[in-house]
Coordinates of N, CA and C and ligand atoms in Angstrom, one line a residue:
M278 N -61.2 294.6 15.3 CA -60.5 295.7 14.5 C -61.1 295.8 13.1
E279 N -61.3 297.0 12.7 CA -61.8 297.2 11.3 C -60.9 296.6 10.3
L280 N -61.3 296.0 9.3 CA -60.3 295.4 8.2 C -59.6 296.4 7.7
S281 N -60.2 297.5 7.4 CA -59.3 298.6 6.7 C -58.2 299.2 7.7
E282 N -58.5 299.3 9.0 CA -57.5 299.4 10.0 C -56.4 298.6 9.9
A283 N -56.7 297.2 9.9 CA -55.8 296.1 9.8 C -54.9 296.2 8.5
I284 N -55.5 296.4 7.4 CA -54.8 296.4 6.3 C -53.8 297.7 6.1
K285 N -54.1 298.8 6.6 CA -53.3 299.9 6.6 C -52.4 300.2 7.7
G286 N -52.9 299.5 8.9 CA -52.1 299.8 10.1 C -50.9 298.7 10.3
R287 N -51.1 297.6 9.7 CA -50.2 296.5 9.7 C -48.7 297.0 9.3
R288 N -47.7 296.8 10.0 CA -46.4 297.4 9.5 C -45.4 295.9 9.6
S289 N -44.4 296.1 8.8 CA -43.3 295.1 9.0 C -42.5 295.6 10.2
I290 N -42.5 294.6 11.1 CA -41.8 294.9 12.4 C -40.4 294.2 12.5
R291 N -39.4 294.9 12.8 CA -38.0 294.6 12.8 C -37.3 294.7 14.2
K292 N -38.2 294.9 15.2 CA -37.7 294.9 16.6 C -38.6 294.2 17.5
F293 N -38.3 293.2 18.1 CA -39.2 292.4 18.9 C -38.7 292.3 20.4
K294 N -39.9 292.1 21.2 CA -39.6 292.0 22.7 C -39.2 290.5 22.9
P295 N -38.5 290.0 23.9 CA -38.1 288.6 23.9 C -39.3 287.8 24.5
D296 N -40.4 288.3 24.9 CA -41.5 287.4 25.5 C -42.0 286.5 24.4
S297 N -42.2 285.2 25.0 CA -42.7 284.2 24.0 C -44.2 284.4 23.7
V298 N -44.7 283.8 22.7 CA -46.0 283.9 22.2 C -46.8 282.8 22.6
A299 N -48.0 282.9 23.3 CA -48.8 281.7 23.5 C -49.1 280.8 22.4
K300 N -49.2 279.5 22.5 CA -49.5 278.7 21.4 C -50.9 278.9 20.9
E301 N -51.8 279.1 21.8 CA -53.1 279.4 21.4 C -53.2 280.6 20.3
L302 N -52.4 281.5 20.5 CA -52.3 282.8 19.7 C -51.7 282.3 18.3
L303 N -50.7 281.4 18.4 CA -50.1 281.1 17.2 C -51.0 280.3 16.2
V304 N -51.9 279.5 16.9 CA -52.8 278.5 16.4 C -53.8 279.4 15.7
D305 N -54.3 280.5 16.5 CA -55.1 281.4 15.9 C -54.8 282.0 14.6
I306 N -53.5 282.4 14.6 CA -52.8 283.3 13.5 C -52.7 282.1 12.4
L307 N -52.4 281.1 12.4 CA -52.2 280.1 11.4 C -53.5 279.6 10.9
E308 N -54.5 279.7 11.7 CA -55.8 279.4 11.3 C -56.3 280.4 10.1
A309 N -55.9 281.7 10.6 CA -56.3 282.7 9.5 C -55.6 282.5 8.3
G310 N -54.3 282.0 8.2 CA -53.7 281.6 7.0 C -54.4 280.6 6.4
N311 N -54.8 279.6 7.1 CA -55.5 278.4 6.4 C -56.8 278.7 5.9
W312 N -57.5 279.9 6.2 CA -58.6 280.2 5.6 C -58.5 281.2 4.3
A313 N -57.3 281.2 3.9 CA -57.0 282.0 2.6 C -57.7 281.4 1.4
P314 N -57.9 282.2 0.4 CA -58.3 281.5 -0.9 C -57.1 280.8 -1.4
S315 N -57.5 279.7 -2.1 CA -56.2 278.9 -2.7 C -56.7 278.3 -4.1
A316 N -55.8 278.2 -5.1 CA -56.0 277.6 -6.3 C -56.6 276.3 -6.2
K317 N -57.8 276.0 -6.9 CA -58.5 274.7 -6.8 C -58.9 274.4 -5.4
N318 N -58.9 275.3 -4.5 CA -59.1 275.2 -3.0 C -58.1 274.1 -2.5
G319 N -56.8 274.3 -3.1 CA -55.8 273.2 -2.7 C -55.1 273.3 -1.4
H320 N -55.3 274.5 -0.7 CA -54.5 274.7 0.5 C -53.0 274.3 0.4
Q321 N -52.4 274.9 -0.7 CA -51.0 274.4 -0.9 C -49.9 274.9 0.0
W322 N -50.4 275.7 1.0 CA -49.4 276.2 2.1 C -49.1 275.2 3.1
R323 N -48.1 275.1 3.7 CA -47.7 274.2 4.9 C -46.9 275.3 5.7
F324 N -47.0 274.9 7.0 CA -46.3 275.9 8.0 C -45.6 275.1 9.1
T325 N -44.3 275.5 9.1 CA -43.5 274.9 10.1 C -43.1 275.9 11.3
V326 N -43.7 275.7 12.4 CA -43.5 276.9 13.5 C -42.3 276.5 14.4
L327 N -41.3 277.4 14.3 CA -40.1 277.2 15.2 C -40.1 278.1 16.3
T328 N -39.8 277.6 17.5 CA -39.6 278.5 18.7 C -38.5 278.0 19.5
R329 N -38.0 278.7 20.5 CA -36.8 278.3 21.2 C -35.6 277.5 20.6
K330 N -35.4 276.3 21.1 CA -34.2 275.8 20.4 C -34.2 275.4 18.9
A331 N -35.6 275.0 18.6 CA -35.7 274.7 17.1 C -35.5 275.9 16.3
K332 N -35.8 277.0 16.8 CA -35.6 278.3 16.0 C -34.1 278.4 16.0
D333 N -33.4 278.5 17.1 CA -32.1 278.8 17.3 C -31.2 277.8 16.5
D334 N -31.6 276.6 16.4 CA -30.8 275.6 15.5 C -31.0 276.0 14.1
Y335 N -32.3 276.2 13.6 CA -32.5 276.7 12.3 C -31.5 277.9 11.9
N336 N -31.7 278.9 12.8 CA -30.9 280.0 12.5 C -29.5 280.0 12.5
S337 N -29.0 279.0 13.3 CA -27.6 278.7 13.2 C -27.2 278.1 11.9
M338 N -28.0 277.3 11.3 CA -27.8 276.7 10.1 C -27.8 277.7 8.9
F339 N -28.8 278.6 9.1 CA -28.8 279.8 8.0 C -27.6 280.6 8.2
R340 N -27.3 280.9 9.4 CA -26.0 281.8 9.5 C -24.8 281.2 8.9
D341 N -24.5 279.8 9.1 CA -23.5 279.1 8.4 C -23.7 279.2 6.9
T342 N -24.8 278.9 6.4 CA -25.1 279.2 5.0 C -24.8 280.5 4.5
L343 N -25.1 281.5 5.2 CA -25.0 283.0 4.7 C -23.6 283.2 4.9
D344 N -22.9 282.9 5.8 CA -21.5 283.1 5.9 C -20.8 282.5 4.8
G345 N -21.1 281.2 4.3 CA -20.4 280.8 3.2 C -20.7 281.4 2.0
F346 N -22.0 281.9 1.8 CA -22.4 282.7 0.6 C -21.6 284.1 0.6
I347 N -21.5 284.8 1.7 CA -20.7 286.0 1.8 C -19.1 285.6 1.4
K348 N -18.5 284.7 2.0 CA -17.3 284.2 1.6 C -17.0 284.2 0.1
K349 N -17.9 283.5 -0.5 CA -18.0 283.2 -1.9 C -18.2 284.5 -2.8
H350 N -19.3 285.2 -2.5 CA -19.8 286.2 -3.3 C -19.6 287.6 -2.9
G351 N -19.1 287.8 -1.6 CA -19.0 289.0 -0.9 C -20.1 289.6 -0.4
R352 N -19.9 290.5 0.6 CA -21.0 291.1 1.6 C -22.1 291.8 0.9
N353 N -21.8 292.5 -0.2 CA -22.7 293.2 -1.0 C -23.8 292.4 -1.6
E354 N -23.4 291.2 -2.0 CA -24.4 290.4 -2.7 C -25.4 289.6 -1.8
A355 N -25.0 289.8 -0.5 CA -25.9 289.3 0.5 C -27.1 290.2 0.9
G356 N -26.9 291.5 0.5 CA -28.1 292.5 0.5 C -28.4 292.7 2.0
S357 N -29.8 292.4 2.1 CA -30.3 292.8 3.5 C -30.3 291.5 4.3
A358 N -29.8 290.4 3.8 CA -30.1 289.0 4.6 C -29.3 289.0 5.9
P359 N -28.0 289.7 6.1 CA -27.6 289.6 7.5 C -28.5 290.4 8.5
G360 N -29.0 291.4 8.1 CA -29.9 292.4 9.0 C -31.2 291.4 9.2
T361 N -31.7 290.8 8.1 CA -32.9 290.0 8.4 C -32.7 288.9 9.4
L362 N -31.5 288.3 9.3 CA -31.2 287.1 10.1 C -31.2 287.8 11.5
A363 N -30.6 288.8 11.7 CA -30.6 289.4 13.2 C -32.0 289.5 13.7
I364 N -32.9 289.8 12.9 CA -34.3 289.9 13.3 C -35.0 288.6 13.6
M365 N -34.7 287.6 12.7 CA -35.0 286.2 12.9 C -34.6 285.8 14.2
E366 N -33.3 286.2 14.6 CA -32.8 285.7 15.9 C -33.5 286.3 17.0
E367 N -33.9 287.6 16.9 CA -34.5 288.3 18.0 C -36.0 287.9 18.2
A368 N -36.7 287.8 17.2 CA -38.2 287.4 17.3 C -38.3 286.0 17.9
P369 N -39.3 285.8 18.8 CA -39.3 284.4 19.4 C -40.0 283.4 18.6
V370 N -40.6 283.7 17.5 CA -41.3 282.6 16.6 C -40.8 283.0 15.1
L371 N -40.4 281.9 14.4 CA -40.2 281.9 13.1 C -41.1 280.7 12.4
V372 N -41.9 281.3 11.5 CA -42.9 280.3 10.7 C -42.1 280.1 9.3
I373 N -41.7 278.8 9.1 CA -41.2 278.6 7.6 C -42.5 278.3 6.8
V374 N -42.6 278.8 5.7 CA -43.8 278.6 4.8 C -43.4 277.9 3.5
W375 N -44.2 276.8 3.4 CA -43.9 276.0 2.3 C -45.1 276.1 1.1
N376 N -44.7 275.6 0.0 CA -45.7 275.5 -1.1 C -45.6 274.0 -1.5
T377 N -46.7 273.2 -1.3 CA -46.7 271.9 -1.7 C -46.6 271.6 -3.2
N378 N -46.9 272.7 -3.9 CA -46.8 272.6 -5.4 C -47.4 271.5 -6.1
E379 N -48.6 271.2 -5.5 CA -49.3 269.9 -6.0 C -49.4 269.7 -7.5
Y380 N -49.8 270.9 -8.2 CA -50.0 270.7 -9.6 C -48.8 271.4 -10.4
G381 N -47.9 271.9 -9.8 CA -46.7 272.5 -10.4 C -47.1 273.9 -11.2
W382 N -48.1 274.5 -10.6 CA -48.7 275.6 -11.3 C -48.0 277.0 -10.5
P383 N -47.6 278.0 -11.3 CA -47.2 279.2 -10.5 C -48.3 279.7 -9.6
S384 N -49.5 279.6 -10.1 CA -50.8 280.2 -9.2 C -50.7 279.5 -7.9
E385 N -50.0 278.4 -7.6 CA -50.1 277.9 -6.4 C -49.3 278.8 -5.4
E386 N -48.3 279.5 -5.9 CA -47.5 280.6 -5.2 C -48.5 281.6 -4.6
H387 N -49.3 281.9 -5.4 CA -50.4 283.0 -5.1 C -51.1 282.5 -3.7
S388 N -51.5 281.3 -3.8 CA -52.4 280.8 -2.7 C -51.5 280.9 -1.5
V389 N -50.2 280.5 -1.5 CA -49.4 280.6 -0.3 C -49.2 282.0 0.1
A390 N -48.9 283.0 -0.9 CA -48.8 284.6 -0.5 C -50.0 284.9 0.2
A391 N -51.2 284.4 -0.2 CA -52.5 284.9 0.4 C -52.5 284.5 1.8
A392 N -52.2 283.3 2.1 CA -52.0 282.8 3.4 C -51.1 283.7 4.2
M393 N -49.9 284.0 3.7 CA -48.9 284.6 4.3 C -49.6 286.0 4.8
Q394 N -50.2 286.7 3.9 CA -50.9 288.0 4.2 C -51.9 287.9 5.3
N395 N -52.7 286.8 5.3 CA -53.7 286.6 6.4 C -53.0 286.5 7.7
I396 N -51.8 285.7 7.7 CA -51.1 285.6 9.0 C -50.6 286.9 9.4
C397 N -50.1 287.7 8.6 CA -49.5 289.0 9.1 C -50.7 289.9 9.7
L398 N -51.8 289.9 8.9 CA -52.9 290.7 9.4 C -53.5 290.2 10.7
R399 N -53.7 289.0 10.9 CA -54.2 288.4 12.1 C -53.2 288.6 13.3
A400 N -51.9 288.5 13.0 CA -51.0 288.8 14.0 C -51.2 290.3 14.5
Y401 N -51.4 291.2 13.6 CA -51.5 292.5 13.9 C -52.8 292.7 14.7
D402 N -53.8 292.1 14.3 CA -55.1 292.2 14.9 C -55.1 291.6 16.3
L403 N -54.1 290.7 16.6 CA -54.0 290.2 18.0 C -52.9 291.0 18.7
G404 N -52.5 292.1 18.4 CA -51.3 292.9 19.0 C -50.0 292.4 19.0
L405 N -49.8 291.4 17.9 CA -48.5 291.1 17.7 C -47.9 291.7 16.4
G406 N -46.5 291.5 16.3 CA -46.0 292.1 15.1 C -45.4 291.0 14.2
S407 N -45.2 291.2 13.0 CA -44.7 290.3 12.1 C -44.0 290.7 11.1
L408 N -42.8 289.9 10.6 CA -42.1 290.3 9.3 C -42.1 289.3 8.3
W409 N -42.6 289.6 7.2 CA -42.5 288.6 6.0 C -41.0 288.6 5.5
I410 N -40.6 287.4 5.3 CA -39.0 287.2 5.2 C -38.9 286.6 3.7
G411 N -38.4 287.2 2.7 CA -38.0 286.5 1.5 C -36.4 286.2 1.6
D412 N -35.7 286.8 2.6 CA -34.2 286.6 2.7 C -34.0 285.1 3.1
V413 N -34.9 284.2 3.3 CA -34.6 282.9 3.6 C -34.2 282.2 2.3
F414 N -34.5 282.7 1.3 CA -34.1 282.2 -0.1 C -32.5 282.0 -0.2
Y415 N -32.0 282.9 0.8 CA -30.5 282.7 0.7 C -30.0 281.3 1.1
A416 N -30.9 280.5 1.8 CA -30.5 279.1 2.1 C -31.9 278.4 1.6
Y417 N -32.0 278.4 0.3 CA -33.2 277.8 -0.3 C -32.9 276.3 -0.3
P418 N -32.0 275.7 -0.9 CA -31.8 274.2 -0.9 C -31.7 273.7 0.5
E419 N -30.6 274.5 1.2 CA -30.4 274.1 2.5 C -31.5 274.0 3.6
T420 N -32.5 274.9 3.3 CA -33.7 274.8 4.2 C -34.6 273.6 3.9
I421 N -34.7 273.3 2.5 CA -35.4 272.2 2.2 C -34.9 270.9 2.7
E422 N -33.5 270.7 2.6 CA -32.7 269.7 3.0 C -32.8 269.5 4.6
Y423 N -32.7 270.7 5.2 CA -32.7 270.6 6.7 C -33.9 270.1 7.4
F424 N -35.1 270.2 6.7 CA -36.5 269.8 7.2 C -36.8 268.6 6.5
G425 N -36.1 268.3 5.4 CA -36.4 266.9 4.7 C -37.6 267.2 4.0
K426 N -38.0 268.2 3.5 CA -39.3 268.3 2.9 C -39.3 268.2 1.3
N427 N -40.5 267.8 0.8 CA -40.5 267.5 -0.6 C -41.3 268.7 -1.3
W428 N -41.1 270.0 -0.7 CA -42.1 271.2 -1.0 C -41.2 272.3 -1.5
K429 N -41.7 273.3 -2.1 CA -41.0 274.5 -2.3 C -41.1 275.4 -1.2
L430 N -39.9 276.1 -1.1 CA -40.0 277.2 0.1 C -40.5 278.5 -0.4
S431 N -41.4 278.9 0.2 CA -42.1 280.1 0.0 C -41.7 281.4 0.6
G432 N -41.1 281.2 1.8 CA -40.7 282.4 2.6 C -40.8 282.0 4.0
A433 N -40.7 283.0 5.0 CA -40.8 282.8 6.3 C -41.4 284.1 7.0
I434 N -42.0 283.8 8.2 CA -42.5 285.0 8.8 C -42.0 285.1 10.3
S435 N -41.4 286.0 10.8 CA -41.1 286.3 12.1 C -42.2 286.8 12.9
I436 N -42.6 286.3 14.0 CA -43.7 286.9 14.8 C -43.3 287.1 16.3
G437 N -43.8 288.1 17.0 CA -43.4 288.3 18.3 C -44.2 289.6 18.8
Y438 N -44.0 290.0 20.0 CA -44.4 291.3 20.5 C -43.6 292.4 20.0
P439 N -44.2 293.5 19.3 CA -43.3 294.5 18.8 C -42.7 295.2 19.9
D440 N -41.4 295.7 19.6 CA -40.7 296.5 20.5 C -40.5 297.8 19.9
T441 N -41.3 298.3 18.9 CA -41.3 299.5 18.1 C -42.5 299.8 17.5
V442 N -42.8 301.0 17.1 CA -44.0 301.2 16.2 C -43.4 301.3 14.8
G443 N -43.7 300.4 14.0 CA -43.2 300.1 12.7 C -43.2 301.5 11.9
K444 N -42.2 302.0 11.3 CA -42.2 303.2 10.5 C -43.1 302.9 9.3
V445 N -44.0 304.0 9.0 CA -44.7 303.7 7.8 C -43.9 304.3 6.6
P446 N -43.8 303.3 5.6 CA -42.9 303.4 4.5 C -43.7 304.4 3.4
K447 N -43.1 305.0 2.5 CA -43.8 305.8 1.5 C -44.4 304.6 0.6
K448 N -45.6 304.8 0.4 CA -46.5 303.9 -0.3 C -46.7 304.7 -1.7
K449 N -46.8 303.9 -2.8 CA -47.1 304.6 -4.1 C -48.7 304.9 -4.0
S450 N -49.1 306.0 -4.7 CA -50.3 306.4 -4.7 C -51.1 305.5 -5.7
L451 N -52.4 305.3 -5.5 CA -53.2 304.4 -6.3 C -53.0 304.7 -7.9
D452 N -52.8 306.0 -8.2 CA -52.8 306.5 -9.6 C -51.6 305.8 -10.2
E453 N -50.6 305.6 -9.4 CA -49.3 305.0 -10.0 C -49.4 303.4 -10.3
V454 N -50.4 302.8 -9.6 CA -50.5 301.4 -9.8 C -51.7 300.8 -10.4
A455 N -52.7 301.7 -10.6 CA -54.1 301.2 -11.1 C -54.6 302.0 -12.2
E456 N -55.3 301.3 -13.1 CA -55.9 302.1 -14.3 C -57.4 301.6 -14.4
F457 N -58.3 302.4 -14.7 CA -59.6 302.1 -14.9 C -60.0 302.2 -16.3
I458 N -60.5 301.2 -16.9 CA -60.8 301.2 -18.3 C -62.3 300.9 -18.5
E459 N -63.0 301.8 -19.3 CA -64.4 301.5 -19.5 C -64.6 301.0 -20.8
Ligands
FMN1550 C1 -42.3 288.9 -0.4 C2 -41.7 289.8 0.5 C3 -40.4 289.5 1.0 C4 -39.8 290.3 2.0 N1 -38.7 289.9 2.5 C5 -38.1 290.8 3.6 C6 -36.9 290.4 4.1 O1 -36.3 289.4 3.9 N2 -36.4 291.2 5.1 C7 -37.1 292.4 5.5 O2 -36.6 293.0 6.5 N3 -38.4 292.6 5.1 C8 -38.9 291.9 4.1 N4 -40.2 292.2 3.6 C9 -40.8 293.3 4.1 C10 -40.9 294.5 3.1 O3 -39.6 295.1 3.2 C11 -42.0 295.5 3.6 O4 -43.3 294.8 3.5 C12 -42.0 296.7 2.9 O5 -41.0 297.5 3.1 C13 -43.3 297.6 3.2 O6 -43.4 297.8 4.6 P1 -44.8 297.5 5.3 O7 -44.9 296.0 5.4 O8 -44.5 298.1 6.8 O9 -45.9 298.1 4.7 C14 -40.6 291.4 2.5 C15 -41.9 291.5 2.2 C16 -42.5 290.8 1.0 C17 -43.9 291.0 0.6

């Protein structure tokens, strides 16, 4: 696939088929993540790949945490999180993405974001769908404690075979986001 086709054709997928994803494909996708540029070539990303029972168990912890949040703060404050959780439950794979935060620099988060983008692009290249998930932050300390990690949580990515053609959202024009100065 042409790189420009991958960049523009990738969509956030929010409806997945139940079919599992072969481990070789997941390894290939994570390999793409591991080839991202990183601050000081520090490879600050770490990936925890959840499938089957491990994914269900994590989602169930997430649901309990979110229910507690909604009881305390109200449904409105939970924003898109309940909808995102339903997608996490449907997709056969959930990758939790960590930042080892080796130097404590903000730029280490950029390294991890670059890895996440590579993952989403390679998944699309292989005929899979992905969803970059920030809503896991609703269970930020809970997720770190659940896995017993000494890292920062950067997000998560749902992966699976798409059961939809992702709708193309309205993107800003380049004029709105770029300036050229001579
Ligand atoms: C940092 C980040 C966090 C996101 N978190 C969520 C999320 O929690 N739930 C969700 O449904 N989509 C999430 N998305 C997907 C965006 O909504 C999506 O990328 C955007 O609407 C553009 O659509 P596209 O990816 O198809 O181009 C996230 C994307 C990014 C980059």
